[in-house]
Amino acid sequence: DADVTQTPRNRITKTGKRIMLECSQTKGHDRMYWYRQDPGLGLRLIYYSFDVKDINKGEISDGYSVSRQAQAKFSLSLESAIPNQTALYFCATRGGAGETQYFGPGTRLLVL
Amino acid sequence: QKEVEQNSGPLSVPEGAIASLNCTYSDRVSQSFFWYRQYSGKSPELIMSIYSNGDKEDGRFTAQLNKASQYVSLLIRDSQPSDSATYLCAVNRGNTGKLIFGQGTTLQVKP
């Protein structure tokens, strides 16, 4: 089984809709992250969390919110989706020897 | 100046050659450095991590770190077509727990 899972893997939604992307991990790491990836712009950090009570904005948090329901779960919400939020979204965890970061499989989101 | 800079490429090498991928970073206090490989549409996968100046070898991969020059590189020996991917350099930003990624270098290995 994968250590970091994301649901859904693909999502098509309409402008103005609220959607939630979910991430779960079995690695036991405290640190979790949400990134988006756009062609030519690389990976950009949206939000990150060092534990259930510690949530921080990344470089592009506007239009997004997060919830850390438990050590193993970190959800990303788009309150009112807009077309320029169309992107590939990755959840990641970090921990263990060397503080390695591990990525989930990604969610491909299309906002019409 | 970007915190982590990579040449976007594409870098094209023939099969069996050595591919050299380079990365520079701006934060002098960075202590942890990572190379990820990403196939199109897939998630980044860790290849190498390096924390000390010098070389670190793992199979066909060698990471090189020079903190004085703020430079980290990845060498891939005996390149294979399956190595064709985008390679992301990532640098830990101080004590923030955040990894900063370069935009990636696309490598093409031609048979």
Tab-separated table of C-alpha atoms in Angstrom:
chain	number	residue	atom	x	y	z
A	1	ASP	CA	0.000	0.000	0.000
A	2	ALA	CA	1.122	3.517	-0.733
A	3	ASP	CA	2.442	5.505	2.207
A	4	VAL	CA	0.863	8.777	1.038
A	5	THR	CA	-2.523	8.645	-0.663
A	6	GLN	CA	-4.602	11.365	-2.252
A	7	THR	CA	-8.266	11.398	-3.204
A	8	PRO	CA	-9.635	12.030	-5.694
A	9	ARG	CA	-6.955	11.401	-8.318
A	10	ASN	CA	-8.814	13.412	-10.922
A	11	ARG	CA	-11.539	16.007	-10.521
A	12	ILE	CA	-13.472	18.226	-12.867
A	13	THR	CA	-15.499	21.010	-11.306
A	14	LYS	CA	-17.151	24.267	-12.243
A	15	THR	CA	-16.268	27.811	-11.340
A	16	GLY	CA	-17.646	28.775	-7.935
A	17	LYS	CA	-17.927	25.260	-6.570
A	18	ARG	CA	-16.351	24.254	-3.272
A	19	ILE	CA	-14.164	21.195	-3.428
A	20	MET	CA	-11.937	19.290	-1.047
A	21	LEU	CA	-8.825	17.317	-1.801
A	22	GLU	CA	-7.826	14.771	0.809
A	23	CYS	CA	-4.480	13.373	1.829
A	24	SER	CA	-3.695	10.495	4.163
A	25	GLN	CA	-0.377	9.048	5.228
A	26	THR	CA	0.820	5.971	7.056
A	27	LYS	CA	4.426	7.104	7.484
A	28	GLY	CA	3.838	8.533	10.945
A	29	HIS	CA	5.301	11.897	9.978
A	30	ASP	CA	4.218	15.066	11.746
A	31	ARG	CA	4.982	17.376	8.822
A	32	MET	CA	2.576	17.561	5.912
A	33	TYR	CA	2.470	19.851	2.879
A	34	TRP	CA	0.266	20.834	-0.036
A	35	TYR	CA	1.809	21.936	-3.342
A	36	ARG	CA	0.483	22.820	-6.730
A	37	GLN	CA	2.413	22.297	-9.930
A	38	ASP	CA	1.867	24.225	-13.119
A	39	PRO	CA	3.844	23.898	-16.355
A	40	GLY	CA	6.849	26.214	-16.248
A	41	LEU	CA	6.233	27.264	-12.650
A	42	GLY	CA	7.479	24.236	-10.770
A	43	LEU	CA	6.196	23.165	-7.367
A	44	ARG	CA	4.707	25.937	-5.260
A	45	LEU	CA	3.839	25.555	-1.602
A	46	ILE	CA	0.233	26.285	-0.647
A	47	TYR	CA	0.044	25.307	3.046
A	48	TYR	CA	2.049	23.254	5.458
A	49	SER	CA	1.521	21.785	8.903
A	50	PHE	CA	4.027	20.626	11.493
A	51	ASP	CA	1.395	19.042	13.721
A	52	VAL	CA	-2.359	19.094	14.253
A	53	LYS	CA	-2.279	22.502	15.902
A	54	ASP	CA	0.380	24.105	13.724
A	55	ILE	CA	-0.761	25.202	10.260
A	56	ASN	CA	1.079	27.733	8.138
A	57	LYS	CA	0.528	29.534	4.876
A	58	GLY	CA	2.863	28.884	2.015
A	59	GLU	CA	3.682	31.175	-0.864
A	60	ILE	CA	0.330	30.881	-2.672
A	61	SER	CA	-2.371	30.324	-0.017
A	62	ASP	CA	-4.969	32.800	-1.340
A	63	GLY	CA	-8.149	30.995	-2.390
A	64	TYR	CA	-7.260	27.871	-0.412
A	65	SER	CA	-7.821	26.605	3.107
A	66	VAL	CA	-6.668	23.491	4.916
A	67	SER	CA	-7.658	21.252	7.779
A	68	ARG	CA	-5.408	18.901	9.746
A	69	GLN	CA	-7.919	16.453	11.121
A	70	ALA	CA	-5.320	14.127	12.599
A	71	GLN	CA	-1.630	13.439	12.342
A	72	ALA	CA	-2.348	11.253	9.332
A	73	LYS	CA	-4.837	13.472	7.492
A	74	PHE	CA	-4.428	16.863	5.833
A	75	SER	CA	-7.150	18.235	3.558
A	76	LEU	CA	-7.023	21.103	1.084
A	77	SER	CA	-10.187	23.049	0.209
A	78	LEU	CA	-10.955	25.431	-2.587
A	79	GLU	CA	-13.793	27.536	-1.215
A	80	SER	CA	-14.896	28.878	-4.590
A	81	ALA	CA	-12.958	27.308	-7.428
A	82	ILE	CA	-11.731	29.441	-10.313
A	83	PRO	CA	-10.204	28.346	-13.644
A	84	ASN	CA	-6.666	29.454	-12.753
A	85	GLN	CA	-6.695	26.888	-9.943
A	86	THR	CA	-6.542	24.217	-12.623
A	87	ALA	CA	-3.324	22.389	-11.794
A	88	LEU	CA	-1.745	19.216	-10.485
A	89	TYR	CA	-1.886	19.126	-6.681
A	90	PHE	CA	0.506	17.140	-4.527
A	91	CYS	CA	0.402	16.294	-0.864
A	92	ALA	CA	3.690	15.465	0.837
A	93	THR	CA	4.966	14.338	4.210
A	94	ARG	CA	8.367	14.861	5.719
A	95	GLY	CA	10.241	13.046	8.414
A	96	GLY	CA	12.484	10.167	9.263
A	97	ALA	CA	16.219	9.982	8.836
A	98	GLY	CA	17.445	12.934	6.856
A	99	GLU	CA	14.056	14.618	6.980
A	100	THR	CA	13.152	13.235	3.591
A	101	GLN	CA	10.006	14.492	1.873
A	102	TYR	CA	7.659	11.981	0.281
A	103	PHE	CA	4.957	12.853	-2.220
A	104	GLY	CA	1.513	11.435	-2.826
A	105	PRO	CA	0.441	10.445	-6.350
A	106	GLY	CA	-1.200	13.792	-7.074
A	107	THR	CA	-4.675	15.082	-7.903
A	108	ARG	CA	-5.307	16.513	-11.325
A	109	LEU	CA	-7.896	19.279	-10.999
A	110	LEU	CA	-9.710	20.978	-13.857
A	111	VAL	CA	-11.896	23.988	-13.107
A	112	LEU	CA	-14.238	24.906	-15.954
B	1	GLN	CA	17.062	35.966	-7.883
B	2	LYS	CA	15.283	32.683	-7.347
B	3	GLU	CA	16.159	30.755	-4.225
B	4	VAL	CA	16.895	27.604	-6.201
B	5	GLU	CA	17.882	27.824	-9.839
B	6	GLN	CA	18.153	25.136	-12.472
B	7	ASN	CA	18.546	25.265	-16.201
B	8	SER	CA	15.207	24.092	-17.564
B	9	GLY	CA	16.828	22.343	-20.532
B	10	PRO	CA	16.086	20.118	-22.239
B	11	LEU	CA	19.424	18.449	-21.709
B	12	SER	CA	19.928	15.821	-24.360
B	13	VAL	CA	22.529	13.060	-24.016
B	14	PRO	CA	23.097	9.825	-25.910
B	15	GLU	CA	22.480	6.501	-24.228
B	16	GLY	CA	25.489	5.415	-22.178
B	17	ALA	CA	26.799	8.952	-21.663
B	18	ILE	CA	27.117	10.893	-18.428
B	19	ALA	CA	24.360	13.409	-17.749
B	20	SER	CA	25.281	16.366	-15.552
B	21	LEU	CA	22.527	18.352	-13.886
B	22	ASN	CA	23.270	21.522	-11.975
B	23	CYS	CA	21.582	23.594	-9.294
B	24	THR	CA	22.507	26.769	-7.446
B	25	TYR	CA	20.868	28.128	-4.318
B	26	SER	CA	20.874	31.466	-2.547
B	27	ASP	CA	20.355	30.656	1.160
B	28	ARG	CA	23.786	30.191	2.738
B	29	VAL	CA	22.383	28.522	5.857
B	30	SER	CA	20.814	25.643	3.923
B	31	GLN	CA	22.025	22.289	5.209
B	32	SER	CA	19.956	19.682	3.361
B	33	PHE	CA	19.805	19.115	-0.369
B	34	PHE	CA	17.736	16.702	-2.403
B	35	TRP	CA	17.357	15.518	-5.978
B	36	TYR	CA	13.976	14.268	-7.158
B	37	ARG	CA	13.049	12.635	-10.446
B	38	GLN	CA	9.627	13.285	-11.925
B	39	TYR	CA	8.129	11.517	-14.896
B	40	SER	CA	5.447	13.375	-16.802
B	41	GLY	CA	2.167	13.402	-14.883
B	42	LYS	CA	3.656	11.518	-11.936
B	43	SER	CA	4.774	12.584	-8.490
B	44	PRO	CA	8.372	13.491	-7.637
B	45	GLU	CA	10.468	10.565	-6.439
B	46	LEU	CA	13.536	11.016	-4.255
B	47	ILE	CA	16.800	9.951	-5.879
B	48	MET	CA	19.489	11.363	-3.637
B	49	SER	CA	19.974	13.463	-0.553
B	50	ILE	CA	23.234	15.128	0.451
B	51	TYR	CA	24.171	17.090	3.534
B	52	SER	CA	27.972	17.436	3.512
B	53	ASN	CA	30.420	18.931	1.072
B	54	GLY	CA	31.814	16.477	-1.423
B	55	ASP	CA	30.425	13.569	-3.389
B	56	LYS	CA	27.832	10.967	-2.513
B	57	GLU	CA	27.386	7.967	-4.775
B	58	ASP	CA	24.441	5.612	-5.113
B	59	GLY	CA	24.590	3.224	-8.032
B	60	ARG	CA	24.720	5.219	-11.260
B	61	PHE	CA	23.955	8.467	-9.443
B	62	THR	CA	26.431	10.824	-7.801
B	63	ALA	CA	25.422	13.985	-5.975
B	64	GLN	CA	28.013	16.692	-5.472
B	65	LEU	CA	27.752	19.532	-2.975
B	66	ASN	CA	29.861	22.675	-2.657
B	67	LYS	CA	28.460	24.896	0.064
B	68	ALA	CA	31.068	27.622	-0.445
B	69	SER	CA	29.912	28.021	-4.041
B	70	GLN	CA	26.272	27.276	-3.154
B	71	TYR	CA	26.156	24.644	-5.816
B	72	VAL	CA	24.788	21.118	-5.951
B	73	SER	CA	24.878	18.772	-8.907
B	74	LEU	CA	23.698	15.329	-9.958
B	75	LEU	CA	25.667	13.071	-12.269
B	76	ILE	CA	24.010	10.125	-13.960
B	77	ARG	CA	26.466	7.619	-15.385
B	78	ASP	CA	25.600	5.203	-18.203
B	79	SER	CA	22.414	7.143	-18.946
B	80	GLN	CA	19.458	5.069	-20.071
B	81	PRO	CA	16.335	6.099	-21.992
B	82	SER	CA	14.395	5.317	-18.804
B	83	ASP	CA	16.283	8.178	-17.130
B	84	SER	CA	14.432	10.624	-19.375
B	85	ALA	CA	12.459	12.749	-16.926
B	86	THR	CA	12.481	16.096	-15.155
B	87	TYR	CA	14.965	16.366	-12.301
B	88	LEU	CA	14.082	18.668	-9.435
B	89	CYS	CA	16.635	20.141	-7.076
B	90	ALA	CA	15.294	20.917	-3.585
B	91	VAL	CA	16.948	22.847	-0.783
B	92	ASN	CA	15.860	23.055	2.831
B	93	ARG	CA	15.232	26.680	3.760
B	94	GLY	CA	17.064	27.272	7.025
B	95	ASN	CA	15.167	25.869	9.992
B	96	THR	CA	11.718	26.402	8.498
B	97	GLY	CA	11.084	22.793	7.608
B	98	LYS	CA	10.242	23.894	4.073
B	99	LEU	CA	11.828	22.551	0.949
B	100	ILE	CA	12.294	25.040	-1.860
B	101	PHE	CA	12.249	23.485	-5.314
B	102	GLY	CA	13.901	24.563	-8.494
B	103	GLN	CA	11.851	24.517	-11.663
B	104	GLY	CA	13.529	21.337	-12.805
B	105	THR	CA	15.747	20.259	-15.675
B	106	THR	CA	14.294	18.054	-18.369
B	107	LEU	CA	16.662	15.261	-19.371
B	108	GLN	CA	16.311	13.395	-22.648
B	109	VAL	CA	18.399	10.269	-23.161
B	110	LYS	CA	18.420	9.246	-26.797
B	111	PRO	CA	18.919	5.589	-27.791
